[in-house]
Short mmCIF file of C-alpha atoms in Angstrom, two decimals:
data_model
loop_
_atom_site.label_atom_id
_atom_site.label_comp_id
_atom_site.label_asym_id
_atom_site.label_seq_id
_atom_site.Cartn_x
_atom_site.Cartn_y
_atom_site.Cartn_z
CA MET D 12 105.73 63.84 38.51
CA PRO D 13 105.63 62.02 35.15
CA CYS D 14 102.34 61.45 33.35
CA TRP D 15 101.57 57.76 32.96
CA TYR D 16 98.41 58.05 30.87
CA TYR D 17 98.40 57.61 27.12
CA GLU D 18 96.07 58.04 24.18
CA LYS D 19 95.01 54.92 22.30
CA LYS D 20 97.06 55.94 19.28
CA GLU D 21 100.15 56.02 21.51
CA LEU D 22 99.38 52.48 22.71
CA ARG D 23 99.53 51.42 19.05
CA ASN D 24 102.93 53.03 18.54
CA THR D 25 104.97 51.44 21.33
CA PRO D 26 108.64 50.43 21.04
CA SER D 27 107.54 46.82 20.52
CA ILE D 28 105.34 47.76 17.55
CA GLN D 29 108.14 49.89 16.10
CA ASP D 30 110.33 46.81 16.57
CA GLY D 31 108.14 44.69 14.31
CA ILE D 32 105.74 43.10 16.82
CA ASP D 33 102.11 43.47 15.81
CA TYR D 34 99.56 45.00 18.16
CA ASP D 35 97.66 41.78 18.93
CA ALA D 36 100.88 39.96 19.79
CA GLU D 37 101.95 42.75 22.14
CA CYS D 38 98.58 42.63 23.89
CA ARG D 39 99.05 38.89 24.38
CA TYR D 40 102.53 39.38 25.81
CA ARG D 41 101.19 41.98 28.23
CA LYS D 42 98.39 39.67 29.36
CA GLU D 43 100.73 36.73 29.83
CA GLY D 44 103.19 38.86 31.76
CA ALA D 45 100.44 40.24 34.00
CA ARG D 46 99.03 36.75 34.57
CA PHE D 47 102.49 35.47 35.45
CA ILE D 48 102.97 38.24 38.04
CA ILE D 49 99.59 37.41 39.58
CA ASP D 50 100.22 33.67 39.62
CA THR D 51 103.69 34.09 41.10
CA GLY D 52 102.45 36.56 43.71
CA THR D 53 99.52 34.32 44.62
CA LYS D 54 101.82 31.34 45.11
CA MET D 55 104.02 33.47 47.38
CA ASP D 56 101.04 34.75 49.41
CA LEU D 57 101.55 38.37 48.37
CA GLY D 58 98.70 40.87 48.73
CA TYR D 59 96.60 42.11 45.84
CA ASN D 60 98.09 45.60 46.10
CA THR D 61 101.62 44.22 45.67
CA MET D 62 100.65 42.16 42.64
CA ALA D 63 98.71 45.05 41.09
CA THR D 64 101.65 47.42 41.62
CA GLY D 65 103.95 44.93 39.91
CA VAL D 66 101.61 44.69 36.93
CA VAL D 67 101.45 48.48 36.59
CA TYR D 68 105.26 48.65 36.61
CA PHE D 69 105.25 45.96 33.92
CA HIS D 70 102.88 47.90 31.65
CA ARG D 71 104.77 51.16 32.13
CA PHE D 72 108.13 49.51 31.42
CA TYR D 73 107.03 48.33 27.98
CA MET D 74 105.90 51.79 27.00
CA PHE D 75 109.63 52.58 26.79
CA HIS D 76 111.17 49.22 25.84
CA SER D 77 110.48 46.46 23.36
CA PHE D 78 109.57 42.87 24.13
CA ARG D 79 112.37 41.95 21.72
CA SER D 80 114.94 43.51 24.05
CA PHE D 81 113.61 42.37 27.42
CA PRO D 82 111.98 38.93 27.96
CA ARG D 83 108.64 39.45 29.65
CA TYR D 84 109.05 36.80 32.36
CA VAL D 85 112.35 38.26 33.56
CA THR D 86 110.75 41.71 33.58
CA ALA D 87 107.74 40.32 35.46
CA CYS D 88 109.95 38.89 38.22
CA CYS D 89 111.80 42.20 38.44
CA CYS D 90 108.54 44.16 38.72
CA LEU D 91 107.26 41.84 41.45
CA LEU D 92 110.54 42.16 43.35
CA LEU D 93 110.37 45.96 43.28
CA ALA D 94 106.64 46.03 44.08
CA GLY D 95 107.24 43.91 47.17
CA LYS D 96 109.72 46.46 48.46
CA VAL D 97 107.45 49.42 47.71
CA GLU D 98 104.35 47.83 49.26
CA GLU D 99 106.36 46.68 52.31
CA THR D 100 105.85 42.98 51.54
CA PRO D 101 109.39 42.17 50.36
CA LYS D 102 110.41 38.78 49.03
CA LYS D 103 113.94 37.59 48.35
CA CYS D 104 114.98 37.59 44.73
CA LYS D 105 116.02 33.94 44.91
CA ASP D 106 112.57 32.98 46.24
CA ILE D 107 110.81 34.80 43.40
CA ILE D 108 113.05 33.06 40.88
CA LYS D 109 112.43 29.69 42.54
CA THR D 110 108.68 30.22 42.29
CA ALA D 111 108.99 31.38 38.69
CA ARG D 112 110.99 28.26 37.88
CA SER D 113 108.15 26.09 39.17
CA LEU D 114 105.65 27.88 36.91
CA LEU D 115 107.64 28.17 33.69
CA THR D 116 108.70 25.63 31.11
CA ASP D 117 112.40 25.00 30.51
CA GLN D 118 112.25 27.02 27.30
CA LYS D 119 110.71 30.04 28.99
CA PHE D 120 113.04 29.88 31.97
CA ALA D 121 116.03 29.82 29.60
CA THR D 122 115.46 33.56 29.05
CA PHE D 123 116.79 34.12 32.58
CA GLY D 124 120.30 33.24 31.41
CA ASP D 125 123.09 31.49 33.30
CA ASP D 126 122.62 33.60 36.43
CA PRO D 127 118.89 34.32 36.90
CA LYS D 128 119.38 36.28 40.12
CA GLU D 129 121.94 38.62 38.57
CA GLU D 130 119.72 38.98 35.50
CA VAL D 131 116.78 40.17 37.63
CA MET D 132 118.92 42.42 39.82
CA THR D 133 120.51 44.04 36.77
CA LEU D 134 117.12 44.65 35.21
CA GLU D 135 115.84 46.22 38.43
CA ARG D 136 118.17 49.17 37.91
CA ILE D 137 116.90 49.60 34.37
CA LEU D 138 113.31 49.38 35.63
CA LEU D 139 113.87 52.09 38.23
CA GLN D 140 115.31 54.44 35.64
CA THR D 141 112.53 53.65 33.19
CA ILE D 142 109.72 54.46 35.61
CA LYS D 143 111.70 57.51 36.75
CA PHE D 144 111.68 56.31 40.37
CA ASP D 145 107.95 57.09 40.53
CA LEU D 146 107.18 54.13 42.79
CA GLN D 147 103.84 54.91 44.45
CA VAL D 148 100.86 53.52 42.56
CA GLU D 149 97.18 53.78 43.42
CA HIS D 150 94.71 51.10 42.39
CA PRO D 151 90.91 51.02 41.92
CA TYR D 152 90.40 48.68 44.91
CA SER D 153 90.26 51.35 47.62
CA TYR D 154 88.04 53.60 45.51
CA LEU D 155 85.69 50.71 44.80
CA LEU D 156 85.16 50.14 48.53
CA LYS D 157 84.92 53.85 49.23
CA TYR D 158 82.26 54.42 46.60
CA ALA D 159 80.29 51.34 47.68
CA LYS D 160 79.98 52.75 51.21
CA CYS D 161 78.06 55.70 49.77
CA LEU D 162 75.47 53.61 47.93
CA LYS D 163 72.09 52.71 49.37
CA GLY D 164 70.11 49.58 48.64
CA ASP D 165 69.83 45.91 49.48
CA LYS D 166 72.99 44.94 51.36
CA ALA D 167 73.20 41.45 49.87
CA LYS D 168 72.84 42.74 46.31
CA LEU D 169 75.32 45.52 47.00
CA GLN D 170 77.88 43.04 48.33
CA LYS D 171 77.38 40.85 45.25
CA MET D 172 77.91 43.84 43.01
CA VAL D 173 81.09 44.83 44.87
CA GLN D 174 82.42 41.27 44.60
CA MET D 175 81.82 41.23 40.85
CA ALA D 176 83.40 44.65 40.42
CA TRP D 177 86.40 43.48 42.46
CA THR D 178 86.85 40.54 40.07
CA PHE D 179 86.64 42.89 37.09
CA VAL D 180 89.35 45.08 38.65
CA ASN D 181 91.57 42.01 39.02
CA ASP D 182 91.03 41.06 35.40
CA SER D 183 91.51 44.63 34.18
CA LEU D 184 95.17 44.29 35.14
CA CYS D 185 95.57 42.18 31.99
CA THR D 186 94.53 45.18 29.89
CA THR D 187 96.19 48.56 29.41
CA LEU D 188 93.47 50.43 31.32
CA SER D 189 96.02 51.46 33.97
CA LEU D 190 97.83 53.30 31.15
CA GLN D 191 94.67 55.09 29.98
CA TRP D 192 92.69 56.22 33.03
CA GLU D 193 93.10 57.03 36.70
CA PRO D 194 92.00 54.40 39.24
CA GLU D 195 89.00 56.52 40.23
CA VAL D 196 87.56 56.36 36.72
CA ILE D 197 88.29 52.63 36.38
CA ALA D 198 86.55 51.95 39.70
CA VAL D 199 83.45 53.88 38.62
CA ALA D 200 83.30 52.12 35.24
CA LEU D 201 83.68 48.61 36.64
CA MET D 202 81.12 49.26 39.38
CA TYR D 203 78.79 50.45 36.63
CA LEU D 204 79.48 47.25 34.68
CA ALA D 205 78.97 45.04 37.74
CA GLY D 206 75.71 46.82 38.53
CA LYS D 207 74.42 46.25 35.01
CA LEU D 208 75.31 42.56 34.97
CA SER D 209 74.06 41.85 38.50
CA LYS D 210 70.83 43.82 37.90
CA PHE D 211 71.59 46.14 40.82
CA GLU D 212 70.35 49.62 40.03
CA VAL D 213 71.59 52.44 42.23
CA VAL D 214 68.67 54.77 42.91
CA ASP D 215 69.92 56.59 46.00
CA TRP D 216 73.20 57.36 47.69
CA MET D 217 74.57 59.33 50.61
CA GLY D 218 75.50 62.95 49.97
CA ARG D 219 73.14 63.26 47.04
CA VAL D 220 72.34 66.75 45.80
CA GLY D 221 70.04 67.94 43.07
CA LYS D 222 72.63 68.46 40.36
CA HIS D 223 74.03 64.94 40.77
CA LEU D 224 72.18 62.89 38.19
CA ARG D 225 74.33 59.81 38.81
CA TRP D 226 76.03 58.56 41.95
CA TRP D 227 79.55 59.00 40.59
CA ASP D 228 78.99 62.71 39.92
CA MET D 229 79.87 63.39 43.55
CA PHE D 230 83.39 62.07 42.91
CA VAL D 231 84.12 62.85 39.25
CA GLU D 232 82.17 64.98 36.80
CA ASP D 233 81.74 64.78 33.04
CA VAL D 234 82.31 61.03 32.91
CA THR D 235 80.26 60.26 29.81
CA MET D 236 78.48 57.00 29.13
CA ASP D 237 80.67 56.50 26.07
CA LEU D 238 83.75 56.66 28.27
CA LEU D 239 82.29 54.18 30.77
CA GLU D 240 81.22 51.75 28.07
CA ASP D 241 84.61 51.92 26.39
CA ILE D 242 86.29 50.87 29.65
CA CYS D 243 83.69 48.16 30.23
CA HIS D 244 84.12 46.72 26.75
CA GLN D 245 87.90 46.55 27.13
CA VAL D 246 87.35 44.27 30.12
CA LEU D 247 84.55 42.28 28.48
CA ASP D 248 86.72 41.71 25.42
CA LEU D 249 89.02 39.62 27.61
CA TYR D 250 86.28 37.04 28.09
CA SER D 251 85.46 36.79 24.39
CA GLN D 252 88.99 36.38 23.06
CA PRO D 253 89.85 32.84 21.94
CA GLN D 254 92.43 31.12 24.07
CA VAL D 255 95.91 30.77 22.64
CA ALA D 256 96.97 27.25 21.72
CA ALA D 257 99.56 25.63 23.95
CA ASN D 258 102.02 25.44 21.04
CA ALA D 259 101.63 29.09 20.05
CA PRO D 260 104.92 30.86 19.30
CA ASP D 261 106.49 32.48 22.31
CA SER D 262 107.39 36.14 22.52
CA PRO D 263 110.92 37.07 21.49
CA PRO D 264 113.64 36.73 22.53
CA LEU D 265 113.89 32.99 23.16
CA GLN D 266 117.47 33.44 24.35
CA PRO D 267 118.71 35.64 27.23
CA SER D 268 118.42 39.32 26.41
CA ILE D 269 121.30 41.44 25.21
CA HIS D 270 121.27 43.02 28.66
CA SER D 271 121.99 39.71 30.41
CA PRO D 272 124.90 39.84 32.87
CA THR D 273 128.11 38.08 32.00
CA SER D 274 128.96 34.66 33.38
CA LYS D 275 130.17 34.39 36.96
CA LYS D 276 133.62 33.41 35.66
CA GLU D 277 133.98 36.73 33.89
CA ARG D 278 134.64 39.98 35.64
CA LEU D 279 131.82 42.46 35.47
CA PRO D 280 132.70 45.94 34.17
CA ARG D 281 132.98 48.74 36.67
CA PRO D 282 130.11 51.24 36.94
CA ILE D 283 130.45 54.34 34.77
CA SER D 284 131.43 57.43 36.70
CA PRO D 285 129.38 60.66 36.47
CA ALA D 286 132.23 62.30 34.51
CA GLN D 287 132.19 59.47 31.97
CA GLN D 288 128.42 59.63 31.69
CA GLN D 289 128.61 63.24 30.51
CA THR D 290 130.79 62.21 27.56
CA LEU D 291 128.37 59.50 26.44
CA SER D 292 125.79 60.31 23.79
CA PRO D 293 122.18 59.96 24.95
CA LEU D 294 120.05 57.04 23.85
CA PRO D 295 118.08 57.76 20.66
CA SER D 296 114.48 58.71 21.23
CA ALA D 297 111.67 56.67 19.74
CA ILE D 298 110.76 57.90 16.26
CA PRO D 299 107.00 58.19 15.74
CA VAL D 300 105.69 56.21 12.79
CA LYS D 301 102.43 56.42 10.97
CA VAL D 302 99.90 53.98 12.38
CA THR D 303 96.85 52.75 10.52
CA LYS D 304 93.90 52.52 12.83
CA SER D 305 91.89 49.33 12.88
CA GLU D 306 88.89 48.54 15.00
CA PRO D 307 89.45 45.47 17.19
CA LYS D 308 86.71 42.98 17.91
CA SER D 309 84.66 44.21 20.81
CA HIS D 310 81.25 44.35 22.41
CA HIS D 311 80.65 47.95 21.34
CA THR D 312 77.06 48.86 20.72
CA SER D 313 76.15 48.91 17.07
CA SER D 314 73.74 51.29 15.42
CA ASN D 315 70.85 48.87 15.92
CA GLY D 316 71.57 48.51 19.61
CA GLU D 317 73.17 45.07 19.49
CA GLY D 318 75.94 44.55 21.99
CA SER D 319 74.46 46.83 24.62
CA LEU D 320 75.53 46.22 28.20
CA ASP D 321 71.89 45.83 29.10
CA LYS D 322 71.76 42.64 27.01
CA MET D 323 75.09 41.19 28.11
CA GLU D 324 75.09 37.96 30.08
CA ILE D 325 77.15 37.69 33.24
CA PRO D 326 80.59 36.25 32.38
CA VAL D 327 81.25 32.81 33.83
CA ILE D 328 83.70 33.26 36.68
CA GLY D 329 85.70 30.59 38.43
CA LYS D 330 85.45 27.64 36.00
CA GLN D 331 88.84 27.84 34.26
CA THR D 332 91.40 27.43 37.02
CA ASP D 333 93.19 24.44 35.48
CA ILE D 334 94.57 26.06 32.34
CA PRO D 335 97.92 24.44 31.44
CA LEU D 336 101.11 26.32 30.66
CA PRO D 337 101.86 28.50 28.85
CA TYR D 338 99.76 31.09 30.60
CA GLN D 339 96.50 31.84 28.93
CA TYR D 340 93.62 34.13 29.75
CA PRO D 341 91.40 34.04 31.73
CA SER D 342 92.23 32.29 35.00
CA TYR D 343 90.45 33.38 38.15
CA ASN D 344 92.31 31.90 41.07
CA HIS D 345 93.69 35.38 41.78
CA SER D 346 90.24 36.91 42.32
CA ALA D 347 90.50 37.04 46.08
CA LEU D 348 87.43 38.05 48.02
CA PRO D 349 87.45 41.76 48.76
CA PRO D 350 86.97 43.11 52.25
CA THR D 351 83.42 44.04 53.08
CA TYR D 352 82.49 47.48 51.83
CA SER D 353 82.30 48.74 55.40
CA THR D 354 86.03 48.17 55.89
CA PRO D 355 87.94 51.45 56.45
CA ILE D 356 89.84 52.60 53.40
CA PRO D 357 93.65 52.67 53.77
CA THR D 358 95.30 56.06 53.72
CA SER D 359 96.39 57.13 50.25
CA LEU D 360 100.08 56.76 49.48
CA TYR D 361 99.99 59.69 47.09
CA SER D 362 101.12 63.12 48.16
CA HIS D 363 97.71 64.54 47.27
CA GLN D 364 95.12 63.40 49.80
CA HIS D 365 91.98 64.81 48.23
CA GLN D 366 89.45 62.43 46.78
CA TYR D 367 88.89 64.14 43.47
CA LEU D 368 90.26 63.41 40.06
CA PRO D 369 93.01 65.64 38.65
CA HIS D 370 92.28 66.45 35.04
CA SER D 371 94.17 69.54 33.95
CA GLN D 372 96.53 67.63 31.64
CA TYR D 373 93.77 65.89 29.70
CA GLY D 374 92.01 68.87 28.19
CA SER D 375 88.43 70.03 28.36
CA SER D 376 87.04 66.67 27.24
CA ALA D 377 88.42 64.83 30.28
CA PRO D 378 86.39 64.19 33.45
CA ARG D 379 86.40 67.23 35.69
CA PRO D 380 86.60 67.00 39.48
CA TYR D 381 83.74 68.20 41.60
CA TYR D 382 84.65 70.23 44.66
CA PRO D 383 81.97 70.79 47.30
CA GLY D 384 80.79 74.36 47.29
CA SER D 385 82.06 75.07 43.77
CA THR D 386 79.79 76.28 40.98
#
């Protein structure tokens, strides 16, 4: 099974950056693509799991391809189409395109070419090969509900905390957190953030033992406060970023991609046979380039304590639902109410059914799983 988690330095050396797109612009394209998937899925009454799966496909796809080669809105429709099939909530390609047309400007929809349906269907094959047919994706939602069931305290405050954490999970889709950490770790971090901002302190939980200093130690071990705060700040940074002007330059390309299908009047080439494929030279691999690190604006705690989560005010949620096109961040009409924390958790789609976090590929500094009875 491929590894879909990357170091931060790898996220600053993507094909788009090697193709001349700066890091901030790529982050904006990712956010706009994720928002578009969520808005399209919401308008089509798709579930949050389907939309989240589509967004994860979108982020993974652009770890191998450049935004200059594949227009993000075409890719977004393709990811939503595939996610609907995987999550058993399929929608017809023509219906997704029709919804996309109602959300996009004429200039943006021009990237779909003369035959939008064929453009999306062609890209679906490229998407499947890019993500190596690894279709099953887990999200923090189920872990959030599972962990909340173990916490003790005032039920009303707990429900408020879960609701806030659920909203943070929704908004985290516009970041690259799904490319950095497993859903278990993201769920813990955003519950920690929601607890801080809602003033809900967890003092007791079910299954507590002496060596568990914090409630999440029963699920994952060695999750440091620095790790949690880094995840929290990546989400909080979304709320502090200035909104992009409506006339901001769009992401390239403004014309249909070089992978667009030919016109209906032209005959499409026949598929390449396996024998012919063996004679073709493989695609060139991405060449690593030297990247100069720069610290982005964030809420990180300074040496004098400023910027601490303890002093952060609760972000205003639900007051910016009328943002005009093009898509800008944040918009909260996708923050659907979560099920109550007593709702049974759906069965995992992954082949591994245990509840602990695999860590072997991340080295000794990564969070280690805790197995009952182990020492």
